[in-house]
Coordinates of C-alpha atoms in Angstrom, one line a residue:
X1 CA 11.9 30.2 -21.1
X2 CA 12.9 33.4 -19.3
X3 CA 16.6 33.7 -18.9
X4 CA 18.3 35.8 -16.3
X5 CA 21.0 36.9 -18.8
X6 CA 23.2 38.8 -16.4
X7 CA 23.2 35.9 -14.1
X8 CA 24.5 33.7 -16.9
X9 CA 27.3 36.0 -18.1
X10 CA 28.5 36.7 -14.6
X11 CA 28.6 33.0 -13.8
X12 CA 30.4 32.3 -17.0
X13 CA 32.9 35.1 -16.3
X14 CA 33.9 33.7 -12.9
X15 CA 33.7 30.0 -14.0
X16 CA 36.1 30.2 -17.1
X17 CA 39.7 31.5 -17.2
X18 CA 40.4 35.0 -18.7
X19 CA 43.0 33.3 -20.8
X20 CA 40.2 32.7 -23.3
X21 CA 40.7 35.7 -25.5
X22 CA 39.9 37.2 -28.9
X23 CA 42.6 37.7 -31.5
X24 CA 43.1 41.2 -30.2
X25 CA 43.6 40.0 -26.6
X26 CA 40.2 40.9 -25.3
X27 CA 38.9 38.3 -22.8
X28 CA 35.9 36.4 -24.1
X29 CA 35.5 33.9 -21.3
X30 CA 32.1 35.2 -20.4
X31 CA 30.9 35.3 -24.1
X32 CA 32.0 31.7 -24.7
X33 CA 30.5 30.5 -21.4
X34 CA 27.2 32.3 -22.1
X35 CA 26.9 30.9 -25.6
X36 CA 27.6 27.4 -24.3
X37 CA 25.1 27.7 -21.5
X38 CA 22.4 29.1 -23.8
X39 CA 23.0 26.3 -26.4
X40 CA 22.8 23.7 -23.7
X41 CA 19.5 25.1 -22.3
X42 CA 18.0 25.2 -25.8
X43 CA 19.1 21.8 -26.7
X44 CA 18.0 20.1 -23.5
X45 CA 14.8 22.0 -22.7
X46 CA 13.5 22.9 -26.2
X47 CA 11.6 26.1 -25.4
X48 CA 8.8 27.2 -27.7
X49 CA 9.4 30.8 -26.8
X50 CA 12.6 32.4 -25.3
X51 CA 13.4 35.8 -23.8
X52 CA 16.8 36.9 -22.6
X53 CA 15.9 39.3 -19.7
X54 CA 18.2 42.2 -19.0
X55 CA 19.2 44.4 -16.1
X56 CA 18.4 48.0 -17.1
X57 CA 19.5 49.0 -13.5
X58 CA 21.0 46.4 -11.2
X59 CA 20.4 48.6 -8.1
X60 CA 17.1 50.5 -8.8
X61 CA 16.6 53.7 -7.0
X62 CA 13.2 52.7 -5.6
X63 CA 14.9 49.8 -3.7
X64 CA 17.8 52.0 -2.5
X65 CA 15.3 54.6 -1.3
X66 CA 13.4 51.9 0.7
X67 CA 16.6 50.3 2.1
X68 CA 19.9 52.1 1.5
X69 CA 21.9 49.0 2.3
X70 CA 20.5 47.2 -0.7
X71 CA 23.5 45.8 -2.7
X72 CA 25.6 48.7 -1.3
X73 CA 28.6 46.4 -0.8
X74 CA 28.7 44.8 -4.3
X75 CA 31.5 46.6 -5.9
X76 CA 33.6 44.4 -8.3
X77 CA 34.1 41.5 -5.8
X78 CA 35.0 38.1 -7.0
X79 CA 31.5 36.7 -6.6
X80 CA 29.4 35.3 -9.4
X81 CA 26.4 37.1 -7.8
X82 CA 28.1 40.5 -7.8
X83 CA 26.6 42.9 -10.4
X84 CA 29.1 45.8 -10.4
X85 CA 30.7 44.9 -13.7
X86 CA 34.4 44.0 -13.5
X87 CA 36.7 45.7 -16.0
X88 CA 37.4 42.5 -17.9
X89 CA 33.7 41.7 -18.3
X90 CA 32.5 45.2 -19.5
X91 CA 33.7 44.8 -23.1
X92 CA 32.2 41.4 -23.3
X93 CA 28.6 42.4 -22.7
X94 CA 28.2 44.2 -26.1
X95 CA 29.6 41.1 -27.8
X96 CA 27.0 38.9 -26.0
X97 CA 24.3 41.4 -27.1
X98 CA 25.5 41.2 -30.7
X99 CA 25.4 37.4 -30.5
X100 CA 21.8 37.5 -29.2
X101 CA 20.8 39.9 -31.9
X102 CA 22.3 37.8 -34.7
X103 CA 20.8 34.7 -33.2
X104 CA 17.3 36.3 -33.4
X105 CA 16.8 35.8 -29.6
X106 CA 14.3 38.2 -28.1
X107 CA 15.6 40.5 -25.3
X108 CA 13.5 42.4 -22.7
X109 CA 14.2 45.1 -20.3
X110 CA 12.4 47.9 -18.3
X111 CA 13.9 51.3 -17.6
X112 CA 14.9 51.6 -14.0
X113 CA 14.3 47.9 -13.1
X114 CA 16.3 44.7 -12.7
X115 CA 16.1 41.6 -14.7
X116 CA 14.3 40.0 -11.8
X117 CA 11.4 42.5 -12.3
X118 CA 11.4 41.9 -16.1
X119 CA 11.1 38.2 -15.4
X120 CA 8.4 38.8 -12.8
X121 CA 6.3 40.8 -15.2
X122 CA 6.6 38.4 -18.1
X123 CA 5.9 35.4 -15.8
X124 CA 2.9 37.1 -14.1
X125 CA 1.2 38.1 -17.3
X126 CA 1.6 34.8 -19.1
X127 CA -1.7 33.1 -19.6
X128 CA -1.0 30.7 -22.4
X129 CA 2.2 28.7 -22.0
X130 CA 4.0 27.1 -19.0
X131 CA 7.0 29.2 -17.9
X132 CA 10.5 28.2 -17.0
X133 CA 12.7 30.8 -15.3
X134 CA 16.5 30.1 -15.7
X135 CA 18.4 31.8 -12.9
X136 CA 21.0 31.5 -10.1
X137 CA 19.0 33.9 -8.0
X138 CA 16.9 32.4 -5.2
X139 CA 14.8 35.6 -5.0
X140 CA 12.9 34.4 -8.1
X141 CA 11.6 31.3 -6.2
X142 CA 8.8 33.7 -5.3
X143 CA 7.4 33.4 -8.8
X144 CA 6.5 29.7 -8.7
X145 CA 2.8 29.0 -9.3
X146 CA 0.4 26.4 -10.6
X147 CA -2.3 28.6 -12.2
X148 CA -3.3 30.1 -14.6
X149 CA -0.2 28.6 -16.2
X150 CA 2.6 26.8 -14.3
X151 CA 5.7 28.8 -13.5
X152 CA 8.8 26.9 -12.5
X153 CA 12.3 28.0 -11.6
X154 CA 15.3 26.2 -12.9
X155 CA 17.9 27.1 -10.3
X156 CA 21.5 27.0 -11.6
X157 CA 23.3 28.4 -8.5
X158 CA 25.6 25.4 -8.4
X159 CA 26.0 25.4 -12.2
X160 CA 24.0 24.2 -15.1
X161 CA 25.1 20.6 -14.7
X162 CA 23.5 20.6 -11.2
X163 CA 20.3 22.6 -12.1
X164 CA 17.4 22.1 -9.7
X165 CA 13.8 22.4 -10.9
X166 CA 11.4 24.0 -8.5
X167 CA 7.6 24.3 -8.7
X168 CA 5.4 25.1 -5.8
X169 CA 5.5 21.5 -4.4
X170 CA 9.3 21.3 -4.6
X171 CA 9.8 24.7 -3.0
X172 CA 7.3 23.9 -0.2
X173 CA 9.1 20.7 0.5
X174 CA 12.6 22.2 0.6
X175 CA 11.7 25.1 2.8
X176 CA 8.7 23.7 4.8
X177 CA 6.3 26.2 3.2
X178 CA 2.6 26.0 2.4
X179 CA 2.3 24.4 -1.1
X180 CA -0.7 26.5 -2.1
X181 CA 1.2 29.7 -1.5
X182 CA 4.8 28.6 -1.7
X183 CA 6.0 31.5 -3.8
X184 CA 4.4 34.2 -1.6
X185 CA 5.6 32.3 1.5
X186 CA 9.1 32.3 0.1
X187 CA 9.1 36.0 -0.4
X188 CA 7.9 36.6 3.2
X189 CA 10.4 34.2 4.6
X190 CA 13.2 35.9 2.7
X191 CA 12.2 39.2 4.3
X192 CA 12.6 37.8 7.8
X193 CA 15.7 35.7 7.0
X194 CA 17.5 38.5 5.1
X195 CA 20.2 38.0 2.6
X196 CA 23.7 39.4 3.3
X197 CA 24.6 39.1 -0.4
X198 CA 21.9 41.7 -1.2
X199 CA 22.6 43.9 1.8
X200 CA 19.4 42.7 3.6
X201 CA 20.0 42.3 7.3
X202 CA 16.9 40.3 8.1
X203 CA 15.5 40.1 11.6
X204 CA 18.3 39.5 14.1
X205 CA 18.0 36.0 15.7
X206 CA 15.5 34.7 13.2
X207 CA 17.0 32.3 10.7
X208 CA 15.6 30.5 7.7
X209 CA 13.8 27.6 9.6
X210 CA 12.2 29.9 12.2
X211 CA 11.2 32.4 9.5
X212 CA 9.5 29.6 7.5
X213 CA 7.7 28.3 10.6
X214 CA 6.4 31.7 11.5
X215 CA 5.1 32.5 8.0
X216 CA 3.4 29.1 7.6
X217 CA 1.9 29.4 11.1
X218 CA 0.5 32.9 10.7
X219 CA -0.2 32.7 6.9
X220 CA 1.7 35.8 5.8
X221 CA 4.2 38.4 6.9
X222 CA 1.4 40.9 7.3
X223 CA -0.5 38.6 9.6
X224 CA 2.6 37.8 11.6
X225 CA 3.3 41.5 12.2
X226 CA -0.3 42.1 13.2
X227 CA 0.0 39.3 15.7
X228 CA 3.2 40.7 17.1
X229 CA 1.7 44.1 17.5
X230 CA -1.4 42.7 19.3
X231 CA 0.6 40.6 21.8
X232 CA -0.6 37.3 20.3
X233 CA 0.4 34.6 22.8
X234 CA 1.4 32.2 20.1
X235 CA 4.5 34.3 19.8
X236 CA 7.1 34.2 22.6
X237 CA 8.1 37.5 24.2
X238 CA 11.5 37.0 22.7
X239 CA 10.2 36.7 19.1
X240 CA 7.8 39.6 19.6
X241 CA 10.7 41.7 20.8
X242 CA 12.8 40.8 17.8
X243 CA 10.0 41.7 15.4
X244 CA 9.4 45.0 17.2
X245 CA 13.1 45.9 17.2
X246 CA 13.2 45.3 13.4
X247 CA 10.0 47.3 12.7
X248 CA 11.7 49.9 10.4
X249 CA 13.4 47.2 8.4
X250 CA 10.2 45.1 8.1
X251 CA 8.3 48.2 6.9
X252 CA 10.9 48.7 4.1
X253 CA 12.1 45.3 3.1
X254 CA 9.0 43.8 1.4
X255 CA 9.2 46.4 -1.4
X256 CA 12.8 45.5 -1.9
X257 CA 12.5 41.7 -1.8
X258 CA 9.3 41.3 -3.8
X259 CA 9.6 41.3 -7.5
X260 CA 7.7 44.0 -9.4
X261 CA 4.9 42.7 -11.5
X262 CA 3.9 45.8 -13.4
X263 CA 7.2 47.3 -14.7
X264 CA 7.1 48.8 -18.2
X265 CA 8.8 45.8 -20.0
X266 CA 9.8 46.2 -23.6
X267 CA 10.7 43.3 -25.9
X268 CA 12.9 44.1 -28.9
X269 CA 11.2 41.4 -31.1
X270 CA 8.7 38.5 -30.9
X271 CA 9.8 35.7 -28.6
X272 CA 8.8 32.8 -30.8
X273 CA 11.5 30.1 -30.8
X274 CA 13.3 28.9 -32.8
X275 CA 13.7 32.4 -34.2
X276 CA 12.3 33.1 -37.6
X277 CA 15.5 35.0 -38.6
X278 CA 18.9 33.6 -37.5
X279 CA 21.7 35.5 -39.2
X280 CA 24.3 32.7 -39.6
X281 CA 26.7 34.9 -41.6
X282 CA 26.8 37.5 -38.8
X283 CA 27.3 34.8 -36.2
X284 CA 30.2 33.4 -38.2
X285 CA 31.6 37.0 -38.5
X286 CA 31.4 37.4 -34.7
X287 CA 33.0 34.0 -34.2
X288 CA 36.0 35.0 -36.3
X289 CA 36.3 38.5 -34.9
X290 CA 36.2 37.4 -31.3
X291 CA 37.7 34.0 -31.5
X292 CA 34.5 32.3 -30.2
X293 CA 35.3 28.9 -31.8
X294 CA 33.1 25.9 -31.0
X295 CA 30.9 28.0 -28.7
X296 CA 29.3 29.6 -31.7
X297 CA 29.2 26.2 -33.5
X298 CA 27.2 24.8 -30.6
X299 CA 24.9 27.8 -30.5
X300 CA 24.1 27.6 -34.2
X301 CA 23.4 23.9 -33.9
X302 CA 21.0 24.6 -31.1
X303 CA 19.3 27.4 -33.0
X304 CA 18.9 25.4 -36.2
X305 CA 18.0 21.8 -35.3

């Protein structure tokens, strides 16, 4: 299980009231929500290995260099997908990290990269166990695969209670993609479609359905662009014109949309689960210090079945 940790704590922050506070008045809504979500995931899905994946840089320079609009507008807005950390969340992140440390949960990051890239690296190099990616970010749909080990995405964009489980077949069915290359098709489709929440304009006039149709028809974004450049008659003049007008964007966007598979990921400890060393006393200390109540009780129960 590869967990998009920042996605969980942002989602918790916006889902729970900031009236949930520690004895000193510090908000702990995100901490409590994070602990509850992690406990529920562990209890329901029983991973044999678990990594909490971290953003070392939520807006990496290499993506900004390629496309300056990338996440440029995400500045402390009331959106669970916004990554500029609100003032009331900032002091909670060290508490979450302390809980993960005491719980013995492995964390992973890569200097200068996003959690998406960390997840991409760990999923890509896994050759032993099936992988479940826990995220509210559709970008990670590109990771689904069947071989050499299955990679599935458990999408929690509508909350954990409404989680959707995607493998290649489910992704292909939802977006009308080719099952054999559903992950790659999704990334190519996402380039064409764009994503305003990430500052990706997409190709004007080409929506999701048209993007999916073009990618499945031509087999890849690269093949589509070759066809457009050669005047392929399967493309209408209107579509060829739109692709030509967006040439600069289309040259830059793939390196922004596609998850990096070779980032220098570092794990702080082995990812075996349940952890070999759970510090119950420290978890209880954190529970008392920060007023985490039943959230820590549920996490301890999940960690020590």
